[in-house]
């Protein structure tokens, strides 16, 4: 019988994650109240709908953010888990309280539409990415997209795009067509920043290499990059020959140097490259090459 090992909660780790999620919510609130909203630019998702409702009905933005996200937090609890739902509640409440607290602060940028969308998107994306990196969320529309993707023949990213197109149509009724377009640009920038914050600036790459010189290739990679590699035996479906496939995980900044090594040793090598979101365990530490 398989044993289920229950992990004891790490109080310090939970506290650290909570603080970072709260900070992420406050940073996102600052991006909304100090850059985007004063210049008639909105966000996507539930926050975008909350901004529209706040403008139309003169209600506090924080109240609408809290209320409209309730069903999505429930979805997150059912689909992802209790800890995610709890962390998301912390993040959403932080965002809501932050918008109320910062509502009357002066705008840091006015008039320059390009600067507004770039700076607003970066600040908003950084805050949302910080929350996501630590296990929570500041907006529920992603949770809805995950649920719908299981019921409909569409991917999660396609559904997120579709749902946000609907949001920006609603935004155009309040901020006009230009405001909706700027909101879309700011949301796009925010989504890219979220990706960077979640993965880190450097990121990693996995190289899979099938070469006639596997031993030389591995030795050269170890010598020049300080990286180790593993072998897999693979069987050619066309040639019916056995090959050694090299797998090596490197820092994104080392990618160009890796390609030079491959080109020098075996220009005809078959190479596939994958993005890696996270690397843990094993022996990924870089050896001294000097």
Short mmCIF file of C-alpha atoms in Angstrom, two decimals:
data_model
loop_
_atom_site.label_atom_id
_atom_site.label_comp_id
_atom_site.label_asym_id
_atom_site.label_seq_id
_atom_site.Cartn_x
_atom_site.Cartn_y
_atom_site.Cartn_z
CA UNK A 1 0.00 0.00 0.00
CA UNK A 2 1.34 3.43 -0.93
CA UNK A 3 1.86 5.83 1.94
CA UNK A 4 0.80 9.45 1.65
CA UNK A 5 3.38 11.67 3.28
CA UNK A 6 1.76 14.73 4.78
CA UNK A 7 3.93 17.81 4.84
CA UNK A 8 4.05 20.00 7.91
CA UNK A 9 3.25 23.63 7.14
CA UNK A 10 6.30 25.88 7.06
CA UNK A 11 5.10 28.96 8.95
CA UNK A 12 8.02 31.15 7.85
CA UNK A 13 7.49 30.23 4.19
CA UNK A 14 3.73 30.86 4.41
CA UNK A 15 4.35 34.23 6.07
CA UNK A 16 6.89 35.19 3.40
CA UNK A 17 4.52 34.25 0.57
CA UNK A 18 1.69 36.19 2.21
CA UNK A 19 3.81 39.33 2.54
CA UNK A 20 4.91 39.13 -1.10
CA UNK A 21 1.32 38.64 -2.30
CA UNK A 22 0.16 41.65 -0.24
CA UNK A 23 3.03 43.69 -1.71
CA UNK A 24 2.02 42.55 -5.20
CA UNK A 25 -1.56 43.66 -4.62
CA UNK A 26 -0.46 47.09 -3.39
CA UNK A 27 1.92 47.56 -6.34
CA UNK A 28 -0.86 46.67 -8.79
CA UNK A 29 -3.20 49.10 -7.02
CA UNK A 30 -0.60 51.84 -7.39
CA UNK A 31 -0.31 51.17 -11.12
CA UNK A 32 -4.08 51.50 -11.46
CA UNK A 33 -4.61 54.57 -9.30
CA UNK A 34 -1.44 56.53 -10.09
CA UNK A 35 -1.11 55.81 -13.81
CA UNK A 36 -3.94 54.06 -15.64
CA UNK A 37 -7.30 55.13 -14.21
CA UNK A 38 -6.55 58.91 -14.00
CA UNK A 39 -5.74 58.76 -17.74
CA UNK A 40 -8.90 56.82 -18.70
CA UNK A 41 -7.04 53.56 -19.25
CA UNK A 42 -8.34 50.33 -17.77
CA UNK A 43 -7.08 46.83 -17.06
CA UNK A 44 -8.44 43.56 -18.42
CA UNK A 45 -10.29 40.81 -16.61
CA UNK A 46 -12.41 41.27 -13.52
CA UNK A 47 -10.44 44.38 -12.54
CA UNK A 48 -11.34 45.98 -15.88
CA UNK A 49 -15.04 45.24 -15.35
CA UNK A 50 -14.75 46.63 -11.81
CA UNK A 51 -13.24 49.86 -13.13
CA UNK A 52 -16.11 50.23 -15.62
CA UNK A 53 -18.68 49.59 -12.87
CA UNK A 54 -16.96 52.09 -10.60
CA UNK A 55 -17.11 54.77 -13.30
CA UNK A 56 -20.73 54.06 -14.26
CA UNK A 57 -22.27 53.69 -10.80
CA UNK A 58 -19.88 55.82 -8.72
CA UNK A 59 -19.03 52.91 -6.43
CA UNK A 60 -15.68 52.34 -4.71
CA UNK A 61 -13.41 50.32 -7.00
CA UNK A 62 -12.15 48.17 -4.11
CA UNK A 63 -15.69 47.07 -3.22
CA UNK A 64 -16.42 45.97 -6.80
CA UNK A 65 -13.08 44.14 -7.12
CA UNK A 66 -13.86 42.20 -3.94
CA UNK A 67 -17.46 41.33 -4.88
CA UNK A 68 -16.91 40.42 -8.55
CA UNK A 69 -13.99 38.13 -7.71
CA UNK A 70 -15.94 36.02 -5.18
CA UNK A 71 -17.26 33.45 -7.71
CA UNK A 72 -13.84 33.17 -9.32
CA UNK A 73 -12.15 32.51 -5.97
CA UNK A 74 -14.67 29.71 -5.47
CA UNK A 75 -13.70 28.32 -8.89
CA UNK A 76 -10.05 28.51 -7.90
CA UNK A 77 -10.82 26.61 -4.70
CA UNK A 78 -12.66 23.85 -6.58
CA UNK A 79 -10.27 23.59 -9.52
CA UNK A 80 -6.83 24.36 -8.08
CA UNK A 81 -6.98 23.97 -4.31
CA UNK A 82 -7.50 25.54 -0.92
CA UNK A 83 -4.10 27.19 -0.54
CA UNK A 84 -4.40 28.88 -3.94
CA UNK A 85 -7.86 30.19 -3.02
CA UNK A 86 -6.63 31.52 0.33
CA UNK A 87 -3.61 33.23 -1.21
CA UNK A 88 -5.84 34.68 -3.93
CA UNK A 89 -8.21 36.11 -1.31
CA UNK A 90 -5.20 37.78 0.34
CA UNK A 91 -4.08 39.21 -3.01
CA UNK A 92 -7.52 40.41 -4.10
CA UNK A 93 -8.21 42.03 -0.71
CA UNK A 94 -4.79 43.74 -0.87
CA UNK A 95 -5.59 45.05 -4.35
CA UNK A 96 -9.04 46.23 -3.25
CA UNK A 97 -7.76 47.95 -0.09
CA UNK A 98 -4.88 49.46 -2.04
CA UNK A 99 -7.20 51.07 -4.60
CA UNK A 100 -9.27 52.63 -1.79
CA UNK A 101 -6.18 53.77 0.08
CA UNK A 102 -4.50 55.27 -3.00
CA UNK A 103 -7.61 56.64 -4.70
CA UNK A 104 -6.74 60.30 -4.21
CA UNK A 105 -3.00 60.17 -4.89
CA UNK A 106 -1.90 62.36 -7.83
CA UNK A 107 -1.16 60.77 -11.20
CA UNK A 108 2.57 60.38 -11.83
CA UNK A 109 2.12 60.63 -15.65
CA UNK A 110 -0.39 62.63 -17.66
CA UNK A 111 -0.97 63.21 -21.35
CA UNK A 112 1.68 60.96 -22.92
CA UNK A 113 -0.39 57.95 -24.00
CA UNK A 114 2.59 55.78 -24.92
CA UNK A 115 4.32 56.39 -21.58
CA UNK A 116 1.06 55.80 -19.70
CA UNK A 117 0.48 52.37 -21.25
CA UNK A 118 4.11 51.26 -20.87
CA UNK A 119 4.64 52.44 -17.28
CA UNK A 120 1.14 51.44 -16.16
CA UNK A 121 1.47 48.01 -17.77
CA UNK A 122 4.88 47.41 -16.20
CA UNK A 123 3.77 48.38 -12.68
CA UNK A 124 0.53 46.41 -12.95
CA UNK A 125 2.27 43.36 -14.43
CA UNK A 126 4.98 43.41 -11.77
CA UNK A 127 2.40 43.41 -8.98
CA UNK A 128 0.30 40.65 -10.54
CA UNK A 129 3.39 38.58 -11.36
CA UNK A 130 4.65 38.87 -7.78
CA UNK A 131 1.33 37.49 -6.52
CA UNK A 132 1.29 34.64 -9.05
CA UNK A 133 4.91 33.71 -8.32
CA UNK A 134 3.98 33.26 -4.67
CA UNK A 135 0.89 31.13 -5.24
CA UNK A 136 -1.97 33.63 -5.46
CA UNK A 137 -3.86 35.65 -8.06
CA UNK A 138 -5.21 39.19 -8.25
CA UNK A 139 -7.79 38.57 -10.97
CA UNK A 140 -10.26 35.74 -11.43
CA UNK A 141 -10.69 35.67 -15.20
CA UNK A 142 -7.79 33.22 -15.64
CA UNK A 143 -9.56 30.76 -13.34
CA UNK A 144 -12.70 31.01 -15.49
CA UNK A 145 -10.65 30.37 -18.62
CA UNK A 146 -9.13 27.22 -17.08
CA UNK A 147 -12.61 25.91 -16.24
CA UNK A 148 -14.08 26.71 -19.69
CA UNK A 149 -11.12 25.09 -21.47
CA UNK A 150 -12.20 21.77 -19.94
CA UNK A 151 -15.73 22.18 -21.31
CA UNK A 152 -15.03 23.79 -24.69
CA UNK A 153 -12.72 22.85 -27.61
CA UNK A 154 -10.43 25.85 -27.02
CA UNK A 155 -7.15 26.36 -25.22
CA UNK A 156 -6.81 28.40 -22.03
CA UNK A 157 -4.85 31.20 -23.73
CA UNK A 158 -7.48 31.47 -26.50
CA UNK A 159 -10.25 31.78 -23.92
CA UNK A 160 -8.34 34.39 -21.89
CA UNK A 161 -7.94 36.44 -25.08
CA UNK A 162 -11.62 36.06 -25.97
CA UNK A 163 -12.84 36.98 -22.47
CA UNK A 164 -10.61 40.04 -22.38
CA UNK A 165 -11.82 41.16 -25.82
CA UNK A 166 -15.30 41.19 -24.29
CA UNK A 167 -13.96 43.19 -21.33
CA UNK A 168 -12.34 45.81 -23.61
CA UNK A 169 -15.58 46.16 -25.58
CA UNK A 170 -17.27 46.99 -22.27
CA UNK A 171 -14.40 49.36 -21.42
CA UNK A 172 -14.97 51.23 -24.69
CA UNK A 173 -18.46 52.22 -23.51
CA UNK A 174 -16.90 54.25 -20.69
CA UNK A 175 -13.43 55.27 -21.87
CA UNK A 176 -14.15 55.35 -25.61
CA UNK A 177 -12.43 53.46 -28.41
CA UNK A 178 -9.04 55.07 -27.75
CA UNK A 179 -9.26 54.21 -24.07
CA UNK A 180 -10.12 50.60 -24.92
CA UNK A 181 -7.18 50.33 -27.33
CA UNK A 182 -4.77 51.82 -24.79
CA UNK A 183 -6.19 49.46 -22.16
CA UNK A 184 -5.49 46.52 -24.47
CA UNK A 185 -1.90 47.68 -25.01
CA UNK A 186 -1.36 48.15 -21.25
CA UNK A 187 -2.83 44.69 -20.60
CA UNK A 188 -0.50 43.15 -23.22
CA UNK A 189 2.53 44.80 -21.62
CA UNK A 190 1.36 43.67 -18.17
CA UNK A 191 1.00 40.07 -19.37
CA UNK A 192 4.60 40.06 -20.66
CA UNK A 193 5.90 41.50 -17.38
CA UNK A 194 3.94 38.85 -15.45
CA UNK A 195 5.71 36.19 -17.53
CA UNK A 196 9.13 37.71 -16.77
CA UNK A 197 8.43 38.03 -13.03
CA UNK A 198 7.17 34.43 -12.83
CA UNK A 199 10.13 32.92 -14.72
CA UNK A 200 12.87 35.37 -13.80
CA UNK A 201 14.93 37.53 -16.12
CA UNK A 202 17.44 34.85 -17.04
CA UNK A 203 15.28 31.74 -17.37
CA UNK A 204 16.66 28.45 -18.66
CA UNK A 205 16.84 26.46 -21.88
CA UNK A 206 16.97 22.73 -22.49
CA UNK A 207 19.08 21.59 -25.44
CA UNK A 208 18.54 18.10 -26.85
CA UNK A 209 21.33 17.21 -29.29
CA UNK A 210 21.77 14.15 -31.49
CA UNK A 211 25.31 14.18 -32.83
CA UNK A 212 27.95 11.86 -34.24
CA UNK A 213 30.39 13.20 -31.60
CA UNK A 214 28.48 12.90 -28.30
CA UNK A 215 31.50 12.44 -26.03
CA UNK A 216 33.41 15.36 -27.55
CA UNK A 217 30.27 17.52 -27.37
CA UNK A 218 29.69 16.79 -23.67
CA UNK A 219 33.34 17.36 -22.77
CA UNK A 220 33.39 20.67 -24.63
CA UNK A 221 30.16 21.84 -22.98
CA UNK A 222 31.62 20.96 -19.57
CA UNK A 223 34.90 22.72 -20.40
CA UNK A 224 33.50 25.93 -21.93
CA UNK A 225 30.19 26.35 -20.11
CA UNK A 226 30.80 24.51 -16.87
CA UNK A 227 27.58 22.56 -17.45
CA UNK A 228 27.01 18.85 -17.15
CA UNK A 229 24.78 16.81 -19.48
CA UNK A 230 23.01 13.45 -19.66
CA UNK A 231 22.78 10.76 -22.35
CA UNK A 232 19.68 9.00 -23.66
CA UNK A 233 19.78 6.11 -26.12
CA UNK A 234 17.51 6.89 -29.08
CA UNK A 235 16.61 4.81 -32.11
CA UNK A 236 16.36 6.38 -35.57
CA UNK A 237 13.00 5.62 -37.17
CA UNK A 238 14.39 6.12 -40.69
CA UNK A 239 18.01 4.95 -40.37
CA UNK A 240 17.28 2.22 -37.78
CA UNK A 241 20.50 3.20 -36.03
CA UNK A 242 21.13 3.76 -32.34
CA UNK A 243 22.25 7.23 -31.28
CA UNK A 244 23.16 8.99 -28.07
CA UNK A 245 20.96 12.03 -27.41
CA UNK A 246 22.54 14.70 -25.19
CA UNK A 247 20.30 16.66 -22.82
CA UNK A 248 21.72 19.82 -21.25
CA UNK A 249 19.99 22.59 -19.28
CA UNK A 250 21.68 25.99 -19.47
CA UNK A 251 21.06 29.57 -18.52
CA UNK A 252 19.35 31.61 -21.25
CA UNK A 253 22.39 33.88 -21.42
CA UNK A 254 24.56 30.91 -22.42
CA UNK A 255 22.40 29.97 -25.42
CA UNK A 256 24.49 31.69 -28.08
CA UNK A 257 27.70 30.13 -26.74
CA UNK A 258 26.07 26.68 -26.78
CA UNK A 259 25.10 27.15 -30.45
CA UNK A 260 28.70 28.08 -31.30
CA UNK A 261 29.96 24.89 -29.62
CA UNK A 262 27.49 22.73 -31.57
CA UNK A 263 28.36 24.43 -34.85
CA UNK A 264 32.10 23.93 -34.28
CA UNK A 265 31.89 20.23 -33.34
CA UNK A 266 29.09 18.96 -35.55
CA UNK A 267 27.31 21.39 -37.92
CA UNK A 268 24.96 18.58 -38.97
CA UNK A 269 23.79 17.77 -35.42
CA UNK A 270 20.04 17.53 -34.87
CA UNK A 271 19.15 20.08 -32.16
CA UNK A 272 15.89 20.93 -30.41
CA UNK A 273 15.61 23.74 -27.86
CA UNK A 274 12.92 24.17 -25.19
CA UNK A 275 12.10 26.97 -22.78
CA UNK A 276 12.27 25.89 -19.14
CA UNK A 277 10.04 27.63 -16.61
CA UNK A 278 11.89 26.42 -13.52
CA UNK A 279 14.85 24.24 -12.55
CA UNK A 280 15.10 22.49 -9.19
CA UNK A 281 17.17 19.71 -7.70
CA UNK A 282 19.86 17.70 -9.42
CA UNK A 283 23.20 19.30 -10.17
CA UNK A 284 22.30 22.44 -12.08
CA UNK A 285 25.02 24.46 -10.36
CA UNK A 286 27.53 25.96 -12.77
CA UNK A 287 31.08 24.67 -12.42
CA UNK A 288 34.05 27.04 -12.51
CA UNK A 289 35.37 27.30 -16.06
CA UNK A 290 38.31 29.58 -15.32
#
